[in-house]
Short mmCIF file of C-alpha atoms in Angstrom, two decimals:
data_model
loop_
_atom_site.label_atom_id
_atom_site.label_comp_id
_atom_site.label_asym_id
_atom_site.label_seq_id
_atom_site.Cartn_x
_atom_site.Cartn_y
_atom_site.Cartn_z
CA MET A 21 0.04 0.00 0.10
CA LYS A 22 2.52 2.22 0.90
CA GLU A 23 4.59 1.39 -2.11
CA ARG A 24 1.56 1.96 -4.43
CA ASN A 25 0.92 5.62 -2.79
CA LEU A 26 4.62 6.29 -3.28
CA SER A 27 4.31 5.48 -7.12
CA PHE A 28 0.98 7.47 -7.88
CA LEU A 29 3.08 10.70 -5.36
CA GLN A 30 5.78 9.85 -7.90
CA GLY A 31 3.54 10.05 -10.76
CA ILE A 32 1.90 13.01 -9.95
CA LEU A 33 5.60 14.77 -9.61
CA TYR A 34 6.54 13.63 -12.78
CA VAL A 35 3.20 15.13 -14.69
CA MET A 36 3.72 18.27 -12.45
CA TRP A 37 7.31 18.57 -13.79
CA ARG A 38 6.69 17.60 -17.74
CA ASN A 39 3.66 20.56 -17.75
CA VAL A 40 4.36 23.69 -15.35
CA GLY A 41 7.57 24.73 -17.19
CA MET A 42 5.35 24.40 -20.19
CA HIS A 43 2.36 25.99 -19.27
CA GLY A 44 3.76 28.32 -17.62
CA GLY A 45 6.21 29.80 -21.10
CA GLN A 46 2.75 29.48 -22.53
CA VAL A 47 1.02 32.13 -19.43
CA LEU A 48 3.80 34.07 -20.28
CA GLU A 49 3.86 34.24 -23.93
CA GLU A 50 0.22 35.21 -23.96
CA VAL A 51 0.79 37.90 -20.86
CA THR A 52 3.43 39.20 -23.01
CA SER A 53 1.65 39.77 -25.91
CA ASP A 54 -1.21 41.20 -24.49
CA GLU A 55 1.31 43.97 -23.08
CA GLU A 56 2.87 44.53 -26.51
CA SER A 57 -0.71 45.06 -28.06
CA LYS A 58 -1.74 47.02 -25.52
CA ALA A 59 1.92 49.42 -25.74
CA LYS A 60 1.18 49.26 -29.41
CA SER A 61 -3.02 50.79 -29.06
CA GLN A 62 -1.47 53.42 -26.51
CA ARG A 63 1.25 54.05 -28.56
CA MET A 64 0.87 57.70 -29.49
CA THR A 65 1.29 58.79 -33.03
CA VAL A 66 2.07 62.58 -34.66
CA ASP A 67 1.12 63.49 -38.23
CA CYS A 68 3.16 67.05 -38.99
CA SER A 69 2.30 67.42 -42.32
CA ARG A 70 0.80 70.27 -43.32
CA SER A 71 2.80 72.64 -40.82
CA SER A 72 6.05 73.13 -41.66
CA ARG A 73 6.10 75.39 -44.01
CA VAL A 74 5.34 78.40 -41.76
CA LEU A 75 7.04 77.30 -38.71
CA PHE A 76 10.25 78.80 -39.63
CA LEU A 77 8.79 81.99 -39.64
CA GLY A 78 6.73 81.31 -35.94
CA ILE A 79 9.85 80.05 -34.75
CA PHE A 80 11.47 83.87 -36.54
CA ILE A 81 9.30 85.44 -34.62
CA LEU A 82 10.20 83.63 -31.57
CA VAL A 83 13.49 84.64 -31.74
CA ALA A 84 12.83 88.15 -32.90
CA THR A 85 10.69 88.71 -29.47
CA VAL A 86 13.68 86.87 -27.34
CA ILE A 87 16.21 89.90 -29.28
CA THR A 88 13.82 92.39 -28.27
CA MET A 89 13.41 91.05 -24.72
CA ILE A 90 16.94 91.13 -24.15
CA THR A 91 17.09 94.32 -25.97
CA PHE A 92 14.34 95.76 -23.90
CA PHE A 93 16.02 94.42 -20.33
CA VAL A 94 19.46 96.16 -21.04
CA LEU A 95 18.20 99.58 -22.40
CA ILE A 96 15.75 100.14 -19.28
CA ARG A 97 18.35 100.00 -16.63
CA SER A 98 19.57 103.08 -17.95
CA ASN A 99 17.69 106.08 -17.22
CA SER A 100 18.78 108.20 -20.75
CA TYR A 101 17.48 105.33 -22.60
CA LEU A 102 13.99 103.85 -20.62
CA SER A 103 12.02 106.24 -23.30
CA THR A 104 13.62 104.11 -25.75
CA ALA A 105 12.97 100.73 -24.00
CA VAL A 106 9.58 101.36 -23.58
CA LYS A 107 9.00 102.70 -27.87
CA LEU A 108 10.83 99.52 -28.15
CA GLU A 109 8.29 97.25 -26.43
CA HIS A 110 5.10 99.37 -27.86
CA LEU A 111 6.11 98.59 -31.43
CA SER A 112 7.25 94.85 -30.91
CA ALA A 113 3.85 94.30 -29.42
CA VAL A 114 2.20 95.52 -31.91
CA ALA A 115 4.16 94.22 -34.89
CA ILE A 116 3.23 91.01 -33.89
CA TYR A 117 -0.05 91.40 -32.68
CA VAL A 118 -0.41 92.75 -36.29
CA VAL A 119 1.06 89.75 -37.69
CA THR A 120 -0.66 86.95 -35.85
CA SER A 121 -4.26 89.25 -36.54
CA ILE A 122 -3.81 88.20 -39.85
CA ALA A 123 -2.81 84.63 -39.35
CA VAL A 124 -6.08 83.98 -37.02
CA ILE A 125 -7.96 85.96 -39.95
CA LEU A 126 -6.17 83.51 -42.95
CA ALA A 127 -6.85 80.25 -40.06
CA PHE A 128 -10.54 81.69 -39.94
CA HIS A 129 -10.96 81.95 -44.02
CA ARG A 130 -8.99 78.25 -44.04
CA MET A 131 -11.01 75.88 -41.45
CA GLN A 132 -14.89 77.48 -42.88
CA MET A 133 -15.81 74.41 -44.58
CA LEU A 134 -15.10 72.11 -41.70
CA ARG A 135 -17.63 70.71 -40.17
CA VAL A 136 -18.92 72.40 -36.34
CA ASN A 137 -20.15 70.49 -33.46
CA SER A 138 -22.99 73.90 -32.28
CA ASP A 139 -24.05 71.03 -29.67
CA ARG A 140 -20.97 71.19 -27.22
CA ALA A 141 -21.23 73.58 -25.05
CA ILE A 142 -18.53 75.97 -23.02
CA ASP A 143 -16.41 73.03 -20.44
CA LEU A 144 -14.09 74.57 -17.64
CA GLU A 145 -11.03 74.86 -20.91
CA GLU A 146 -13.15 77.34 -22.46
CA SER A 147 -14.34 79.45 -18.87
CA LEU A 148 -10.65 79.53 -17.87
CA LEU A 149 -9.88 80.90 -21.31
CA LEU A 150 -13.12 83.73 -21.10
CA LEU A 151 -11.09 84.57 -17.46
CA GLY A 152 -8.00 84.82 -18.63
CA LEU A 153 -9.90 87.37 -21.60
CA GLY A 154 -10.91 89.83 -18.92
CA GLY A 155 -7.99 89.81 -16.94
CA LEU A 156 -6.63 90.90 -20.33
CA TYR A 157 -9.01 93.27 -21.23
CA MET A 158 -8.64 94.93 -17.76
CA PHE A 159 -4.91 96.06 -18.29
CA ALA A 160 -6.17 97.24 -21.85
CA PHE A 161 -8.65 99.35 -20.48
CA PHE A 162 -6.35 100.56 -17.15
CA SER A 163 -3.80 101.63 -19.97
CA ILE A 164 -5.98 103.30 -22.23
CA ILE A 165 -7.53 105.13 -19.49
CA SER A 166 -4.26 106.27 -18.37
CA ALA A 167 -2.93 107.35 -21.45
CA ILE A 168 -6.42 108.97 -22.83
CA LEU A 169 -5.92 111.11 -19.71
CA LYS A 170 -3.19 111.66 -18.60
CA LYS A 171 -1.57 113.51 -22.44
CA GLY A 172 1.82 112.76 -22.31
CA PRO A 173 4.44 112.33 -25.13
CA MET A 174 4.63 109.03 -25.28
CA ASP A 175 0.67 107.80 -24.79
CA TYR A 176 -0.47 107.70 -28.40
CA LEU A 177 2.04 104.00 -28.38
CA VAL A 178 0.33 102.97 -25.01
CA ILE A 179 -3.31 103.78 -26.55
CA LEU A 180 -2.22 101.26 -30.03
CA SER A 181 -0.83 98.96 -28.23
CA SER A 182 -3.55 98.08 -25.84
CA VAL A 183 -6.42 98.96 -28.78
CA PHE A 184 -4.63 96.35 -30.85
CA ARG A 185 -3.83 93.72 -27.96
CA VAL A 186 -7.34 94.13 -27.18
CA PHE A 187 -8.50 93.48 -30.86
CA GLN A 188 -6.11 90.50 -31.35
CA ALA A 189 -6.94 88.86 -28.15
CA SER A 190 -10.56 89.09 -28.99
CA LEU A 191 -10.13 87.88 -32.23
CA GLN A 192 -8.11 85.07 -31.67
CA THR A 193 -10.73 83.77 -28.28
CA VAL A 194 -13.67 83.73 -31.04
CA PHE A 195 -10.96 81.63 -33.54
CA LEU A 196 -10.26 79.36 -30.18
CA LEU A 197 -13.67 78.30 -29.25
CA SER A 198 -14.66 77.90 -33.01
CA GLY A 199 -11.59 75.96 -33.71
CA MET A 200 -12.02 73.64 -30.50
CA ARG A 201 -15.32 72.40 -31.91
CA LYS A 202 -14.73 71.80 -35.22
CA SER A 203 -13.27 68.74 -37.64
CA SER A 204 -12.86 67.44 -41.16
CA TRP A 205 -15.93 65.45 -42.63
CA ARG A 206 -14.43 64.07 -45.71
CA ARG A 207 -11.10 62.45 -46.22
CA GLU A 208 -9.97 64.97 -48.60
CA GLN A 209 -10.15 67.70 -45.43
CA GLU A 210 -8.38 65.26 -43.26
CA ARG A 211 -5.38 64.76 -45.74
CA GLN A 212 -4.96 68.45 -47.16
CA LYS A 213 -5.41 69.99 -43.56
CA PRO A 214 -6.73 73.22 -44.59
CA GLY A 215 -5.49 75.92 -41.81
CA ARG A 216 -2.89 73.89 -39.84
CA GLU A 217 -0.22 75.78 -40.86
CA TYR A 218 -1.79 79.55 -39.34
CA VAL A 219 -2.45 77.05 -36.34
CA THR A 220 1.32 76.50 -36.09
CA PHE A 221 2.36 79.93 -36.32
CA LEU A 222 -0.50 81.06 -33.92
CA LEU A 223 0.81 78.38 -31.77
CA VAL A 224 4.33 79.50 -31.84
CA SER A 225 3.66 83.31 -32.13
CA ASN A 226 1.23 82.96 -28.03
CA ILE A 227 4.71 81.31 -26.83
CA ALA A 228 6.80 84.95 -27.79
CA MET A 229 3.68 86.56 -26.86
CA TRP A 230 3.57 85.11 -23.23
CA GLY A 231 7.27 86.06 -22.68
CA LEU A 232 6.54 89.70 -23.58
CA ASN A 233 3.91 89.49 -20.96
CA THR A 234 5.70 88.06 -18.68
CA PHE A 235 9.34 89.71 -18.67
CA GLU A 236 8.41 92.96 -19.62
CA ILE A 237 5.16 94.50 -18.94
CA GLN A 238 4.40 93.59 -15.59
CA ARG A 239 7.85 95.45 -14.81
CA SER A 240 6.24 99.05 -13.11
CA ARG A 241 9.64 101.31 -15.36
CA ALA A 242 7.70 99.61 -18.31
CA ASN A 243 4.58 101.23 -17.88
CA PRO A 244 5.56 104.71 -17.11
CA VAL A 245 2.68 106.29 -18.13
CA GLN A 246 0.16 103.94 -15.97
CA LEU A 247 2.41 104.63 -12.95
CA GLU A 248 2.64 108.26 -13.34
CA PHE A 249 -1.17 108.55 -14.02
CA PHE A 250 -2.46 105.93 -11.21
CA GLY A 251 0.14 106.57 -8.70
CA PRO A 252 2.66 103.55 -7.85
CA LEU A 253 0.07 101.63 -5.26
CA ALA A 254 -2.80 101.62 -6.88
CA TRP A 255 -1.07 100.80 -10.47
CA THR A 256 0.85 98.07 -8.25
CA ILE A 257 -3.00 96.64 -7.55
CA PHE A 258 -3.77 96.89 -10.98
CA ASN A 259 -0.91 95.13 -12.27
CA HIS A 260 -1.26 91.92 -9.82
CA LEU A 261 -5.19 91.85 -10.94
CA SER A 262 -4.49 91.68 -14.73
CA VAL A 263 -1.40 90.78 -15.62
CA PRO A 264 -1.31 87.17 -13.99
CA LEU A 265 -4.42 86.43 -15.96
CA THR A 266 -3.00 88.03 -18.97
CA ILE A 267 -0.27 85.31 -19.23
CA PHE A 268 -2.43 82.49 -18.03
CA PHE A 269 -4.46 83.76 -21.00
CA ARG A 270 -1.30 83.73 -23.36
CA PHE A 271 -0.42 80.03 -21.36
CA HIS A 272 -4.03 78.22 -21.95
CA SER A 273 -4.35 79.74 -25.58
CA THR A 274 -1.46 77.38 -26.88
CA VAL A 275 -2.93 74.63 -24.71
CA CYS A 276 -6.10 75.29 -26.94
CA LEU A 277 -4.01 76.01 -29.96
CA SER A 278 -2.15 72.57 -29.95
CA ASN A 279 -5.31 71.30 -28.84
CA ILE A 280 -6.75 72.29 -32.02
CA TRP A 281 -3.63 71.39 -34.07
CA LYS A 282 -4.01 67.92 -32.64
CA SER A 283 -7.71 67.14 -33.46
CA ALA A 284 -9.46 70.07 -35.91
CA TRP A 285 -8.55 67.66 -39.10
CA LYS A 286 -9.44 64.00 -37.91
CA ARG A 287 -12.75 62.77 -39.29
CA ARG A 288 -15.37 62.72 -36.71
CA MET A 289 -19.07 60.83 -37.24
CA PRO A 290 -21.34 63.31 -36.01
CA ALA A 291 -23.33 62.94 -33.01
CA VAL A 292 -27.18 61.25 -34.13
#
């Protein structure tokens, strides 16, 4: 009886020795294949077609903005070159606002044939964009009021840059709210990607404008007209209320443009 039990136990051990390794290899292969399939499904592909032609123009704007900021910070250290630094800051801002406004209009024209999802409600991302736009309006409003009432030698530059700032930001916000609801509805649109080059240019240009707002307009010496009219305390309060929202608007505009760049030219089935 003991010998029979021992033989039975030996048989079980032999079968386990023959089969455990084989089944383990099969399970390991199945797990490996499942992981590979999941990795392939989660792999992100980026299609950069129809966006390289004006990318160099956007990079040129970005490089020119960096050079302007460096020159501005060098000149503003000296009281004798303070007015020159402020004029340089306003003129460079006007130039980039004009160019980007033209780019927004061209993007509107090129993307007008895409399908618009009119049933989509305003979400948190768009609400934050509008909040940042309100801060930009606040800064421009205080700047225009001070320039009109003070009547100094550089007031026309302050008014000009503020008006173009509001115009460009408003036009771009309408484009972003519309562009985030658009998608291709034909294979030809998905292939040609109309307007994507202008979205690429605006994406890089908003990074440049974010740099201008971050490193220039928040400095008190960069706004002598507003500082002299409102006084140091009042202008500091206005500055701390509006400038962070203005910086956030430019940063969030870049995020929204990247979302349009990725998804606007993908075909989607209309909601039933």
